[in-house]
Amino acid sequence: SQKIEQNSEALNIQEGKTATLTCNYTNYSPAYLQWYRQDPGRGPVFLLLIRENEKEKRKERLKVTFDTTLKQSLFHITASQPADSATYLCALSRNQAGTALIFGKGTTLSVSS
Amino acid sequence: DAGVTQSPTHLIKTRGQHVTLRCSPISGHKSVSWYQQVLGQGPQFIFQYYEKEERGRGNFPDRFSARQFPNYSSELNVNALLLGDSALYLCASSLGGYNQETQYFGPGTRLLVL
């Protein structure tokens, strides 16, 4: 069965540094890979989507890479701030309606000032 | 514009009972998906509905059922509740239910089964 692993359950960094989160997957060929942010007690909030034929996507301080050979995505937050502290979820999906998103467990990022 | 709304926000039930959770999508969105998120895990897909038809179903027992109404709102029903059904139930809406579309999640309903 398909498996998604996010590098660690928790990541602690200092304000101003770049946070790098990893998402690895097996037994799956996603057409899309998405990253979401989830704050405690709230629903996930969409951040970025990258397609299988794209290598990199950027949005403000966020950058996502997608390597279908390595079956890995990296999610970077540059110039991190304490407000970036949250759980970040990686989600895969195929190009087929009704197949839904497959989520990883998430990585909880803590940015200290 | 209002986001995805879910009701109730919290619910406590006992084993064997039945529960109905409700979701109103963003105006103009025709697709609603339901997810279960157990503490410490990522959301797990339960159902997707589009234009009142079931479009996809995850690996959940028949105790779980859902429906979508003509106004695109949706209900998730769970019968014969088990302790393991305790979780945050999330509803997500999108325009057409395609996986390249942004999924907008509601705040969730936290269900506790005692």
Coordinates of C-alpha atoms in Angstrom, one line a residue:
Chain A
S1 CA 0.0 0.0 0.0
Q2 CA 1.1 3.6 -0.5
K3 CA 3.1 5.2 2.2
I4 CA 4.0 8.8 2.9
E5 CA 6.7 9.7 5.4
Q6 CA 7.5 13.2 6.7
N7 CA 11.0 13.5 7.9
S8 CA 10.4 14.1 11.6
E9 CA 7.5 14.6 13.9
A10 CA 9.1 17.8 15.2
L11 CA 11.5 20.4 13.9
N12 CA 12.9 23.3 16.1
I13 CA 14.7 26.2 14.5
Q14 CA 15.6 29.8 15.4
E15 CA 13.9 32.8 13.9
G16 CA 15.5 33.9 10.7
K17 CA 16.7 30.5 9.6
T18 CA 15.4 28.4 6.8
A19 CA 13.2 25.5 7.8
T20 CA 13.3 22.5 5.5
L21 CA 10.7 19.8 5.7
T22 CA 10.8 16.5 3.8
C23 CA 8.1 14.3 2.4
N24 CA 9.0 10.9 1.0
Y25 CA 6.5 8.5 -0.6
T26 CA 6.5 4.9 -1.8
N27 CA 4.2 2.7 -3.9
Y28 CA 2.5 5.7 -5.4
S29 CA 2.7 7.8 -8.5
P30 CA 1.2 11.2 -7.7
A31 CA 0.1 13.7 -10.3
Y32 CA 0.1 16.4 -7.6
L33 CA 1.7 17.1 -4.3
Q34 CA 0.4 19.6 -1.9
W35 CA 1.5 21.2 1.3
Y36 CA -0.9 22.3 4.0
R37 CA -0.5 24.2 7.3
Q38 CA -2.5 23.1 10.3
D39 CA -2.7 25.0 13.6
P40 CA -3.9 23.2 16.7
G41 CA -7.7 22.6 16.7
R42 CA -8.1 23.9 13.2
G43 CA -8.5 22.5 9.7
P44 CA -5.6 22.4 7.3
V45 CA -4.9 25.5 5.2
F46 CA -3.7 25.0 1.6
L47 CA -0.2 26.5 0.9
L48 CA 1.2 25.2 -2.4
L49 CA 0.5 22.6 -5.1
I50 CA 3.2 21.3 -7.4
R51 CA 2.6 19.0 -10.4
E52 CA 4.6 15.9 -11.3
N53 CA 6.1 17.7 -14.3
E54 CA 7.3 20.7 -12.2
K55 CA 10.5 20.8 -10.3
E56 CA 10.0 23.8 -8.1
K57 CA 7.3 26.2 -7.0
R58 CA 7.6 29.4 -5.0
K59 CA 5.2 31.6 -3.1
E60 CA 6.6 34.5 -1.1
R61 CA 8.9 32.8 1.6
L62 CA 7.8 29.3 0.7
K63 CA 9.5 27.0 -1.8
V64 CA 8.5 23.5 -2.8
T65 CA 10.6 21.0 -4.8
F66 CA 9.3 17.7 -6.3
D67 CA 11.6 14.9 -7.4
T68 CA 9.6 12.0 -8.9
T69 CA 12.8 10.0 -9.3
L70 CA 13.7 10.2 -5.6
K71 CA 10.0 10.2 -4.7
Q72 CA 10.5 13.1 -2.5
S73 CA 9.4 16.7 -1.9
L74 CA 11.2 19.3 0.1
F75 CA 9.3 22.3 1.6
H76 CA 11.3 25.3 2.6
I77 CA 10.4 28.3 4.7
T78 CA 13.0 31.1 4.4
A79 CA 13.5 33.8 7.0
S80 CA 11.3 31.8 9.4
Q81 CA 9.2 33.6 12.0
P82 CA 7.6 32.4 15.3
A83 CA 4.2 32.9 13.4
D84 CA 5.3 30.0 11.1
S85 CA 5.1 27.6 14.1
A86 CA 2.5 25.0 13.1
T87 CA 2.1 21.4 11.8
Y88 CA 2.8 21.1 8.1
L89 CA 1.2 18.3 6.1
C90 CA 2.2 16.8 2.8
A91 CA -0.5 15.4 0.6
L92 CA -0.5 13.4 -2.6
S93 CA -3.2 12.9 -5.2
R94 CA -3.7 11.4 -8.6
N95 CA -5.2 13.1 -11.7
Q96 CA -8.5 11.4 -11.1
A97 CA -11.6 12.8 -9.5
G98 CA -12.8 11.0 -6.5
T99 CA -9.4 9.6 -5.5
A100 CA -8.9 12.3 -2.9
L101 CA -5.8 13.4 -1.0
I102 CA -3.4 11.0 0.9
F103 CA -1.8 12.9 3.8
G104 CA 1.3 12.3 5.7
K105 CA 1.4 12.5 9.5
G106 CA 2.8 16.0 9.4
T107 CA 5.9 17.7 10.9
T108 CA 5.4 20.2 13.7
L109 CA 7.6 23.2 13.3
S110 CA 8.6 25.4 16.2
V111 CA 10.3 28.7 15.5
S112 CA 11.9 30.3 18.5
S113 CA 12.8 34.0 18.7
Chain B
D1 CA -17.2 35.4 1.8
A2 CA -17.8 32.7 4.5
G3 CA -15.5 29.7 4.5
V4 CA -16.4 26.1 5.0
T5 CA -18.6 25.8 8.1
Q6 CA -19.1 22.6 10.2
S7 CA -21.4 21.8 13.0
P8 CA -21.3 21.0 15.8
T9 CA -17.8 22.0 16.9
H10 CA -17.6 19.4 19.6
L11 CA -19.6 16.3 20.4
I12 CA -19.5 13.6 23.1
K13 CA -21.2 10.3 22.4
T14 CA -21.2 6.9 24.0
R15 CA -20.4 3.6 22.3
G16 CA -23.1 2.2 20.1
Q17 CA -24.8 5.6 19.5
H18 CA -25.2 7.3 16.2
V19 CA -23.9 10.7 15.2
T20 CA -24.6 13.2 12.3
L21 CA -22.1 15.8 11.4
R22 CA -22.9 18.7 9.1
C23 CA -20.9 20.7 6.6
S24 CA -21.7 23.8 4.4
P25 CA -19.2 24.4 1.6
I26 CA -18.0 27.7 0.3
S27 CA -20.6 29.4 -1.9
G28 CA -20.2 28.2 -5.5
H29 CA -18.4 25.0 -4.5
K30 CA -20.1 21.8 -5.7
S31 CA -17.8 19.2 -4.2
V32 CA -17.5 18.2 -0.5
S33 CA -15.1 15.7 0.9
W34 CA -14.9 14.2 4.4
Y35 CA -11.8 13.3 6.3
Q36 CA -11.1 11.7 9.7
Q37 CA -8.0 12.9 11.6
V38 CA -7.0 10.9 14.6
L39 CA -4.7 12.7 17.1
G40 CA -1.1 12.7 15.8
Q41 CA -2.0 11.5 12.3
G42 CA -2.8 13.2 9.0
P43 CA -6.4 13.4 7.7
Q44 CA -7.7 10.2 6.2
F45 CA -10.2 10.3 3.3
I46 CA -13.7 9.0 4.0
F47 CA -16.0 10.3 1.1
Q48 CA -16.2 12.7 -1.7
Y49 CA -19.4 14.0 -3.1
Y50 CA -20.0 16.1 -6.2
E51 CA -23.4 17.3 -7.5
K52 CA -25.1 15.1 -4.9
E53 CA -23.4 11.9 -6.2
E54 CA -20.8 9.9 -4.3
R55 CA -17.6 10.2 -6.3
G56 CA -15.1 8.4 -4.1
R57 CA -15.0 6.4 -0.9
G58 CA -12.1 5.6 1.4
N59 CA -11.4 2.5 3.4
F60 CA -14.0 2.9 6.1
P61 CA -16.6 0.5 7.2
D62 CA -20.3 0.7 6.2
R63 CA -21.1 2.3 9.5
F64 CA -20.0 5.5 7.8
S65 CA -22.3 7.1 5.3
A66 CA -22.8 10.5 3.8
R67 CA -25.0 12.5 1.5
Q68 CA -25.0 15.8 -0.3
F69 CA -28.1 18.0 -0.6
P70 CA -29.3 20.1 -3.5
N71 CA -27.7 23.2 -1.8
Y72 CA -24.4 21.3 -1.8
S73 CA -24.2 21.0 2.0
S74 CA -23.4 17.6 3.3
E75 CA -24.0 15.3 6.2
L76 CA -21.7 12.5 7.5
N77 CA -23.4 9.8 9.5
V78 CA -21.7 7.3 11.7
N79 CA -23.6 4.4 13.3
A80 CA -22.8 2.1 16.1
L81 CA -20.0 4.3 17.4
L82 CA -16.7 2.7 18.6
L83 CA -14.1 4.2 20.8
G84 CA -11.8 4.3 17.8
D85 CA -14.1 6.7 16.0
S86 CA -13.0 9.5 18.4
A87 CA -11.3 12.0 16.1
L88 CA -11.5 15.4 14.4
Y89 CA -13.8 15.1 11.4
L90 CA -12.9 17.5 8.6
C91 CA -15.0 18.7 5.7
A92 CA -13.3 20.2 2.6
S93 CA -14.9 21.9 -0.3
S94 CA -13.7 22.6 -3.8
L95 CA -15.2 23.9 -7.1
G96 CA -15.4 20.7 -9.1
G97 CA -13.7 18.1 -6.9
Y98 CA -10.6 17.8 -9.0
N99 CA -7.4 17.0 -7.3
Q100 CA -5.5 20.0 -8.8
E101 CA -8.0 22.3 -7.2
T102 CA -7.4 23.9 -3.9
Q103 CA -9.3 22.1 -1.1
Y104 CA -10.7 24.4 1.5
F105 CA -11.1 22.8 4.9
G106 CA -13.5 23.7 7.6
P107 CA -12.5 23.9 11.3
G108 CA -13.7 20.3 12.0
T109 CA -16.0 18.6 14.4
R110 CA -14.2 17.0 17.4
L111 CA -16.0 13.8 18.3
L112 CA -15.3 12.0 21.5
V113 CA -16.7 8.5 22.0
L114 CA -16.8 7.3 25.6

